[in-house]
mmCIF file of C-alpha atoms in Angstrom:
data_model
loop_
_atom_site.group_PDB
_atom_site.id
_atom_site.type_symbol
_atom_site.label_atom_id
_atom_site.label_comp_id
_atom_site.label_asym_id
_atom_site.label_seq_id
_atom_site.Cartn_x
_atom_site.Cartn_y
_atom_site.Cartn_z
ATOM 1 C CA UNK A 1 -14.135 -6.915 9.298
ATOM 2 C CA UNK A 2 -15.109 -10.580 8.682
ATOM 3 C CA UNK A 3 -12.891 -13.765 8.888
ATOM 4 C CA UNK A 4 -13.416 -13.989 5.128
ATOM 5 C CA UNK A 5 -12.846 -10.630 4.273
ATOM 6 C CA UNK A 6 -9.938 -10.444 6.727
ATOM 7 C CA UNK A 7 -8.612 -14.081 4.938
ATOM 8 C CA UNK A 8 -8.858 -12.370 1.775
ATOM 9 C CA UNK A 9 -7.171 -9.373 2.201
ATOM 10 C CA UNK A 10 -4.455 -10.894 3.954
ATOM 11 C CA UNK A 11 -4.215 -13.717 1.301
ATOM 12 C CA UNK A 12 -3.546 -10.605 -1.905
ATOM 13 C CA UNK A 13 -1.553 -8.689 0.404
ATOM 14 C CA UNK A 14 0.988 -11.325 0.653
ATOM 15 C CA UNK A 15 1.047 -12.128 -2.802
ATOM 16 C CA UNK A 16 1.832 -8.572 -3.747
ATOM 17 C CA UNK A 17 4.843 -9.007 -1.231
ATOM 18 C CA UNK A 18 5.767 -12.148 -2.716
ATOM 19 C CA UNK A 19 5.959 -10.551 -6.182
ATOM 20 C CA UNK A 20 7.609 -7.727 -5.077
ATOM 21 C CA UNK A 21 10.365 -10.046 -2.819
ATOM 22 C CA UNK A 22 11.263 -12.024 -6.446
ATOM 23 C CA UNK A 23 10.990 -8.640 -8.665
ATOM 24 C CA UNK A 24 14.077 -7.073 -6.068
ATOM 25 C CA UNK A 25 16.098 -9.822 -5.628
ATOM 26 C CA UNK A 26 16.390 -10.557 -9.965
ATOM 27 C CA UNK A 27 16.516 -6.313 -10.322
ATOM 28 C CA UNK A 28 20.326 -5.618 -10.645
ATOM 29 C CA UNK A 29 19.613 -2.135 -9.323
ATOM 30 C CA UNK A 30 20.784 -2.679 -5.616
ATOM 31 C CA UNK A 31 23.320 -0.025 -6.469
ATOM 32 C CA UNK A 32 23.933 3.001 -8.587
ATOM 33 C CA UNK A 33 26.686 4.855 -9.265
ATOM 34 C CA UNK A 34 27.132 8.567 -7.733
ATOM 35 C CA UNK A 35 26.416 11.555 -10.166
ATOM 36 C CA UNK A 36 26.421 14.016 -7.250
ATOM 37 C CA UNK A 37 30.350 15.412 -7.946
ATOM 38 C CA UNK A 38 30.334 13.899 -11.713
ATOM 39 C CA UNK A 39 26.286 14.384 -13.185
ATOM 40 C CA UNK A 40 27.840 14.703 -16.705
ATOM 41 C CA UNK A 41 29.793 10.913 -17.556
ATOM 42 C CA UNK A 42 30.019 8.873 -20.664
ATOM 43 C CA UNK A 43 29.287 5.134 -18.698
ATOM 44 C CA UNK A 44 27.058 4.635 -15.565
ATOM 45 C CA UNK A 45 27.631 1.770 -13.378
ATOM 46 C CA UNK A 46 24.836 -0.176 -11.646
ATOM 47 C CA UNK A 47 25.663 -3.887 -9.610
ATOM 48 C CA UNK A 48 22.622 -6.206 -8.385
ATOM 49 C CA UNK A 49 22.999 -9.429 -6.499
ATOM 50 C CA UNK A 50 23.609 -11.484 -9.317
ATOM 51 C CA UNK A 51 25.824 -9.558 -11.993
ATOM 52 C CA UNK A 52 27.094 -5.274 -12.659
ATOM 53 C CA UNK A 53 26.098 -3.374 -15.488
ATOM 54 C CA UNK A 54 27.637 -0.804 -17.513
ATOM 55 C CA UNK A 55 25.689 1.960 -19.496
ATOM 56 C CA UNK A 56 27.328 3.823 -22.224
ATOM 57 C CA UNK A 57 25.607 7.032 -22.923
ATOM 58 C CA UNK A 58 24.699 5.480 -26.547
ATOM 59 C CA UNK A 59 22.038 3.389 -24.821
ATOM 60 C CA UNK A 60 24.341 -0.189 -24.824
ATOM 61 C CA UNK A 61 24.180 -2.205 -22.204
ATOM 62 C CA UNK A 62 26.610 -4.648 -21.169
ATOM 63 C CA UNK A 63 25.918 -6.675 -17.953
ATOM 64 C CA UNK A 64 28.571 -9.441 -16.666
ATOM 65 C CA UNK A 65 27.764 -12.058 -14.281
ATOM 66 C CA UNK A 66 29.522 -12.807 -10.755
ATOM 67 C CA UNK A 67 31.338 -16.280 -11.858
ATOM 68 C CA UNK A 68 32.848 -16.702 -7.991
ATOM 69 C CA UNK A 69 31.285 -17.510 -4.823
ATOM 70 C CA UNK A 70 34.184 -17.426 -2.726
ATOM 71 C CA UNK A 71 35.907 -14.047 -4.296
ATOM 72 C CA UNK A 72 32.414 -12.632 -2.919
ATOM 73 C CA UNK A 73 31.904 -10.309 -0.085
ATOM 74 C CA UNK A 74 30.692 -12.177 3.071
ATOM 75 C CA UNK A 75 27.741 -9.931 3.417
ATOM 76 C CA UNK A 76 26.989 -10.161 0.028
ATOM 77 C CA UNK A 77 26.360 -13.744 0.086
ATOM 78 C CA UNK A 78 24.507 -13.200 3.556
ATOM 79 C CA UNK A 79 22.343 -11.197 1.240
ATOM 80 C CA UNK A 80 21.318 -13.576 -0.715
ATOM 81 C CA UNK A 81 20.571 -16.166 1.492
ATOM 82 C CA UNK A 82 18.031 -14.176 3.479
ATOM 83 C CA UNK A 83 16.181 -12.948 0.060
ATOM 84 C CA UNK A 84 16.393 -16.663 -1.440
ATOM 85 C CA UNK A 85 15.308 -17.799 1.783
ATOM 86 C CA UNK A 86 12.264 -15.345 2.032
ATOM 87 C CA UNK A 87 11.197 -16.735 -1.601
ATOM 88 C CA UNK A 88 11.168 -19.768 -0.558
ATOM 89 C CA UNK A 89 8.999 -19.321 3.049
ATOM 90 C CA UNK A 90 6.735 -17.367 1.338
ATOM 91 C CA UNK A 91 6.212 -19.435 -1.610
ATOM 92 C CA UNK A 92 5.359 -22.654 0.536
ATOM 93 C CA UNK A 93 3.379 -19.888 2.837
ATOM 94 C CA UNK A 94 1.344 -19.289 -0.703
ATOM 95 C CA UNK A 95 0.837 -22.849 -1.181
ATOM 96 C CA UNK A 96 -0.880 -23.539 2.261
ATOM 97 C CA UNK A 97 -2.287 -20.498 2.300
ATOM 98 C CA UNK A 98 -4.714 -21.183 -1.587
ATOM 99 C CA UNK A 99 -5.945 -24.427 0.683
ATOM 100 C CA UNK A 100 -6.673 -22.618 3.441
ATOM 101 C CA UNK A 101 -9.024 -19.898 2.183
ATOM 102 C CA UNK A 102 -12.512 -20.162 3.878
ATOM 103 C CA UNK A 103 -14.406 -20.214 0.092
ATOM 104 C CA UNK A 104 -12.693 -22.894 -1.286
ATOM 105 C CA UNK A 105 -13.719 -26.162 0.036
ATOM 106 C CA UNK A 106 -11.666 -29.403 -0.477
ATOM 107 C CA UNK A 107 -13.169 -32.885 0.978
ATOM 108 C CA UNK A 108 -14.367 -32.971 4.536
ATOM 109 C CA UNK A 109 -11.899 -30.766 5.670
ATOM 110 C CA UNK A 110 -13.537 -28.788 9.042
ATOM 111 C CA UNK A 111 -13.110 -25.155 10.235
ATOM 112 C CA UNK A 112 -10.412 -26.079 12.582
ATOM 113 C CA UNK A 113 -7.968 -28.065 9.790
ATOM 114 C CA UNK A 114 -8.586 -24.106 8.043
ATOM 115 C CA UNK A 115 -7.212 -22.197 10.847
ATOM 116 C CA UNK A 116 -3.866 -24.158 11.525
ATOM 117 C CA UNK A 117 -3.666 -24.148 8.192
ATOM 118 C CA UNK A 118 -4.258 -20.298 7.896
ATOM 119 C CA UNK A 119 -2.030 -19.718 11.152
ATOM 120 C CA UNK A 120 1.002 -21.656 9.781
ATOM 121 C CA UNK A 121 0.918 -19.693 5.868
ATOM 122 C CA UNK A 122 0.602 -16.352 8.474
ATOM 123 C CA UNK A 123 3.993 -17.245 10.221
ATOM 124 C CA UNK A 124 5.210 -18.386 6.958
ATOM 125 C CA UNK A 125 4.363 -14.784 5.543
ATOM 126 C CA UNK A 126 5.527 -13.362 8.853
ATOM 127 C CA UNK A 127 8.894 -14.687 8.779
ATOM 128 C CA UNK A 128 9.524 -14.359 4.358
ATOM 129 C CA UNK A 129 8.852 -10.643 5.400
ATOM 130 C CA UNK A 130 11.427 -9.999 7.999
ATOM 131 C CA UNK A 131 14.141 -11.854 5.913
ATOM 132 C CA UNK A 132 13.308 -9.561 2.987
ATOM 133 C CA UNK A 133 13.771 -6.472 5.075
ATOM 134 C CA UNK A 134 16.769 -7.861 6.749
ATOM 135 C CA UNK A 135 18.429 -8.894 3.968
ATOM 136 C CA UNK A 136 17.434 -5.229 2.239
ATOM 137 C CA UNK A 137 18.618 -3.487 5.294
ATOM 138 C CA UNK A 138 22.103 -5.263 5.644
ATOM 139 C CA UNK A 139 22.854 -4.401 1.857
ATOM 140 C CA UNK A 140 21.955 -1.106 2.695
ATOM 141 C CA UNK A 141 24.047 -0.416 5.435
ATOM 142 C CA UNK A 142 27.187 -1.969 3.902
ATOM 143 C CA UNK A 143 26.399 0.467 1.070
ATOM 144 C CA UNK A 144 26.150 3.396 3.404
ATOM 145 C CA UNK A 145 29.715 2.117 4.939
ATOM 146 C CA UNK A 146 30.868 1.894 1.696
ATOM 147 C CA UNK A 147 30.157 5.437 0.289
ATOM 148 C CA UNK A 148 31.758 7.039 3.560
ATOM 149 C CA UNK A 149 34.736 5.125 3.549
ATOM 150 C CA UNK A 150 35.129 6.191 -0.112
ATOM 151 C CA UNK A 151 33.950 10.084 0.722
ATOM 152 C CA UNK A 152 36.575 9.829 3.095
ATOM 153 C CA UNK A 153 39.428 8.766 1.202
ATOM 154 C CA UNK A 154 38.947 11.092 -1.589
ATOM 155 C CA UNK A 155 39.941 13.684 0.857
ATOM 156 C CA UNK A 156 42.917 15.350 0.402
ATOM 157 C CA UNK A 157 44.834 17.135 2.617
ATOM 158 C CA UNK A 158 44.891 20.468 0.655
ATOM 159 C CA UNK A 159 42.270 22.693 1.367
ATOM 160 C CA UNK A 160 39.590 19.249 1.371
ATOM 161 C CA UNK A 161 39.936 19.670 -2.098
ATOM 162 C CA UNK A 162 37.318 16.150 -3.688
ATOM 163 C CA UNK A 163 38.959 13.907 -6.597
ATOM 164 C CA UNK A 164 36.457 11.850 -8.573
ATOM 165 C CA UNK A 165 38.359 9.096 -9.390
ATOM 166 C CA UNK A 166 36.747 6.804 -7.381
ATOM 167 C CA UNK A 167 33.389 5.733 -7.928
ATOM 168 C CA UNK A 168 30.636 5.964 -5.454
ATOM 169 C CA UNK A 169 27.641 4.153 -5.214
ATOM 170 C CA UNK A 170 24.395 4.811 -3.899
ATOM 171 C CA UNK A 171 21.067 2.913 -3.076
ATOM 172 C CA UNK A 172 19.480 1.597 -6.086
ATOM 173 C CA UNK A 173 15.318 0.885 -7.068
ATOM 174 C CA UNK A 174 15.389 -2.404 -5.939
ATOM 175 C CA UNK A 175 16.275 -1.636 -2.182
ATOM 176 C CA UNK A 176 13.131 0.680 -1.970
ATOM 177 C CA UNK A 177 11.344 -2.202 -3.670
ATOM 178 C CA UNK A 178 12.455 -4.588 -1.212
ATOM 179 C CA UNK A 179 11.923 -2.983 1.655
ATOM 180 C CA UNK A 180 7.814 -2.387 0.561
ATOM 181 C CA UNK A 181 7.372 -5.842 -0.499
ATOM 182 C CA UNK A 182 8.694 -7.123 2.595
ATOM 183 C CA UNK A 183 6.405 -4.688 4.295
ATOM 184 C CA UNK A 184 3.151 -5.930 2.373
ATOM 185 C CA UNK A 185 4.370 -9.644 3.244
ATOM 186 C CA UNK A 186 5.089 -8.962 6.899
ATOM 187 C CA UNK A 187 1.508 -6.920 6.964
ATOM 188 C CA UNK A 188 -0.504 -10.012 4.864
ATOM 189 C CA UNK A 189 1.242 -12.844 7.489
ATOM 190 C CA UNK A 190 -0.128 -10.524 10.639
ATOM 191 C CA UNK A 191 -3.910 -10.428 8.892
ATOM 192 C CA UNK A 192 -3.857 -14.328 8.221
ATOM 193 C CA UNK A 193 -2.517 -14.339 11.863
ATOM 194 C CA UNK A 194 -5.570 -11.927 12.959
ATOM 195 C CA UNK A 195 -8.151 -14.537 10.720
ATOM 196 C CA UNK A 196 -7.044 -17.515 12.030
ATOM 197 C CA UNK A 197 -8.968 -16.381 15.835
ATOM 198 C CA UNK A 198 -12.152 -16.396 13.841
ATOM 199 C CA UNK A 199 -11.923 -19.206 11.406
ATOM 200 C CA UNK A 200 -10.768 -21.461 15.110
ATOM 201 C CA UNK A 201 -14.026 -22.956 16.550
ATOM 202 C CA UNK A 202 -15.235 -21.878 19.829
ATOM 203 C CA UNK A 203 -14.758 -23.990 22.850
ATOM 204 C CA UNK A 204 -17.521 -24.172 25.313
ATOM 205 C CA UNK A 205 -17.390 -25.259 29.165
ATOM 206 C CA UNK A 206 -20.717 -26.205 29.219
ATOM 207 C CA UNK A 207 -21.249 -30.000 29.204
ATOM 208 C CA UNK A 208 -24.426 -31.743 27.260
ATOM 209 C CA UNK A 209 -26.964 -33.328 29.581
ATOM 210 C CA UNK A 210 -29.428 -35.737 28.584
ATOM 211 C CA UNK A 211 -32.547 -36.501 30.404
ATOM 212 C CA UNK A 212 -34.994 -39.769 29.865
ATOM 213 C CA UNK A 213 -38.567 -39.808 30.118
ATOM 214 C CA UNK A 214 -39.894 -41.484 33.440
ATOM 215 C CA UNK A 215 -41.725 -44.916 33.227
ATOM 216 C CA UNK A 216 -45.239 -44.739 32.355
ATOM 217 C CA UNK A 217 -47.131 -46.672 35.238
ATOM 218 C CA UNK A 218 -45.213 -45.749 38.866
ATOM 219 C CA UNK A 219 -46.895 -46.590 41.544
ATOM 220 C CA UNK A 220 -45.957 -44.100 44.757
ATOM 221 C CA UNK A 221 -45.567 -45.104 48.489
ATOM 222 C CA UNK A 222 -44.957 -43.314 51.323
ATOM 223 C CA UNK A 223 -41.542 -44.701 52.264
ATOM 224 C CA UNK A 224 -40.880 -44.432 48.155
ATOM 225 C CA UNK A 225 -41.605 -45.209 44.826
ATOM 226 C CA UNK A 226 -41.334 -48.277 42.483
ATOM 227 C CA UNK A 227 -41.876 -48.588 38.645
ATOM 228 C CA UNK A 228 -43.762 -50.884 36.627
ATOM 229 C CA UNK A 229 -44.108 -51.480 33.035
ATOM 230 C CA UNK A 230 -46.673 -53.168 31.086
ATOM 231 C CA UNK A 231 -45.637 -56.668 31.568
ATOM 232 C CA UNK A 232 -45.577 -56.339 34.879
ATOM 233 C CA UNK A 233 -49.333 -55.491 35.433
ATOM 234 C CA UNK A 234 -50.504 -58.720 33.834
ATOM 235 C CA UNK A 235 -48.922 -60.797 36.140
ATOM 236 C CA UNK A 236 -49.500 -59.276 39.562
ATOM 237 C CA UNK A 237 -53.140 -57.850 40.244
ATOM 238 C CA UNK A 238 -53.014 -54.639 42.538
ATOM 239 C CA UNK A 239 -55.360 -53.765 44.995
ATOM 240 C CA UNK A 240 -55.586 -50.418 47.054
ATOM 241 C CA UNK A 241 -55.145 -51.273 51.152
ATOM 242 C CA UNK A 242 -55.587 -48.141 53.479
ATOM 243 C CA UNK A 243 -54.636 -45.635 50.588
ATOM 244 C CA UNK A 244 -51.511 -47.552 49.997
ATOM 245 C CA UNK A 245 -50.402 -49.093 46.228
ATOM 246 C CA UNK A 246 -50.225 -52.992 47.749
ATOM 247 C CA UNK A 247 -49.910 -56.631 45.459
ATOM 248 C CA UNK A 248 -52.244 -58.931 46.475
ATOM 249 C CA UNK A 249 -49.238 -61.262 48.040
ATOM 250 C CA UNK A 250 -48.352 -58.433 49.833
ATOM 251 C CA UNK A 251 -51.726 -58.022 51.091
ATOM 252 C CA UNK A 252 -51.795 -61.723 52.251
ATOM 253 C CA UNK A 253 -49.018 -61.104 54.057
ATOM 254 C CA UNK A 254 -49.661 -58.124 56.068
ATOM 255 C CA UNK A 255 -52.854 -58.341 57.336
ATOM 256 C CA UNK A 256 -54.872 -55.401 58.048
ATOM 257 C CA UNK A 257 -57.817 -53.984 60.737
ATOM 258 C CA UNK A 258 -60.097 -56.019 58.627
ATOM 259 C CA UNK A 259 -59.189 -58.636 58.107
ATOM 260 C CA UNK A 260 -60.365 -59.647 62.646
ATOM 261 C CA UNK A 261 -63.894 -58.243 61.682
#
């Protein structure tokens, strides 16, 4: 698969999850009331994060708001922190994330601004994901302890005979919708994650070298080798001594055979 590709999928994944993340925590149907023992009832009772519902078998609705934050369970409000919190993360994930795609181009920026960029929206994702399913998971399990603590008490001692006065309450839509859209988000943040190793620029340990071009007029002797240029040649005259490259002061100076003939 291809960094854009990859970038891409990762990118609409996420957003799914994000949409699905906001559609749970505003559904009030984190919990549902029992019809196992009681199918046939005249109201049924449904509570969300927010408010609980009542539905008369007419079709009216009336929902009522929680007006207290202190007369609220503890894990309740643990609740919503993690799925306000997982908005939020992946929101701002969203943000960086629009910038960061590889086929939209914005100034100068280079490859390597795109992969932090595509990195940090992947934690981001990452991260918005697992507090969705956390904060799913801990409303389901204090539904779970709930419903056998109720089961329980209903109990009587004669023959485990069941009363239905109290009401039960199960898992609702929006836990099953949390728990996929914090899925999709947790899967999008791992493929932004996965294209952020190809958007990255490779790193080579080879070093440049650069080479230069020799002089044009060197003149070679045996115990070495010394360069001229052009300038050079108009002042001195050169003459050839015993197969040697010699000046003419340097001939004056160092006499030769011939010079006792």
């Amino acid at each position: 698969m291809s960094v854009t590709a990859c970038q891409g999928l990762g990118f609409v994944v996420s957003l799914l999850g994000i949409a699905g993340v906001i559609a749970a925590t505003c559904m009030d149907q984190w919990s549902t009331q029992d019809l196992y023992n009681n199918p046939v009832t005249a109201v049924f009772n449904y509570q969300g994060l927010w408010r609980s519902c009542v539905r008369e078998s007419s079709g009216f609705t009336e929902c009522r708001g929680y007006f207290t934050l202190l007369g609220l369970p503890a894990m309740l409000q643990a609740v919503r922190a993690l799925m306000i919190v997982g908005i939020i993360l992946s929101v701002i994930g969203l943000l960086v994330a629009i910038f960061a795609l590889k086929c939209i181009r914005i100034g100068n920026m280079d490859d390597s601004a795109k992969a932090k960029m595509t990195l940090t929206s992947g934690i981001m994702f990452i991260i918005a994901g697992l507090c969705a399913i956390a904060g799913v998971s801990v409303f389901a399990n204090m539904l779970v302890t709930n419903f056998w603590m109720s089961t329980a008490s209903m109990y009587t001692s004669m023959g485990g005979m069941v009363q239905t006065v109290q009401t039960r309450y199960t898992f609702g839509a929006a836990l099953f919708v949390g728990w996929v859209a914090g899925g999709l988000t947790l899967i999008g943040g791992v493929l932004m994650c996965i294209a952020c190793r190809g958007l990255a620029p490779e790193e080579t340990n080879y070093k440049a070298v650069s080479y230069h071009a020799s002089g044009h007029n060197v003149a070679y002797r045996p115990g070495g080798f010394k360069a001229s240029t052009g300038f050079e040649s108009s002042t001195r005259n050169k003459k050839i001594y015993d197969g040697g490259a010699r000046t003419e002061d340097e001939g004056q100076s160092h006499p030769s055979k011939y010079d006792y003939v």
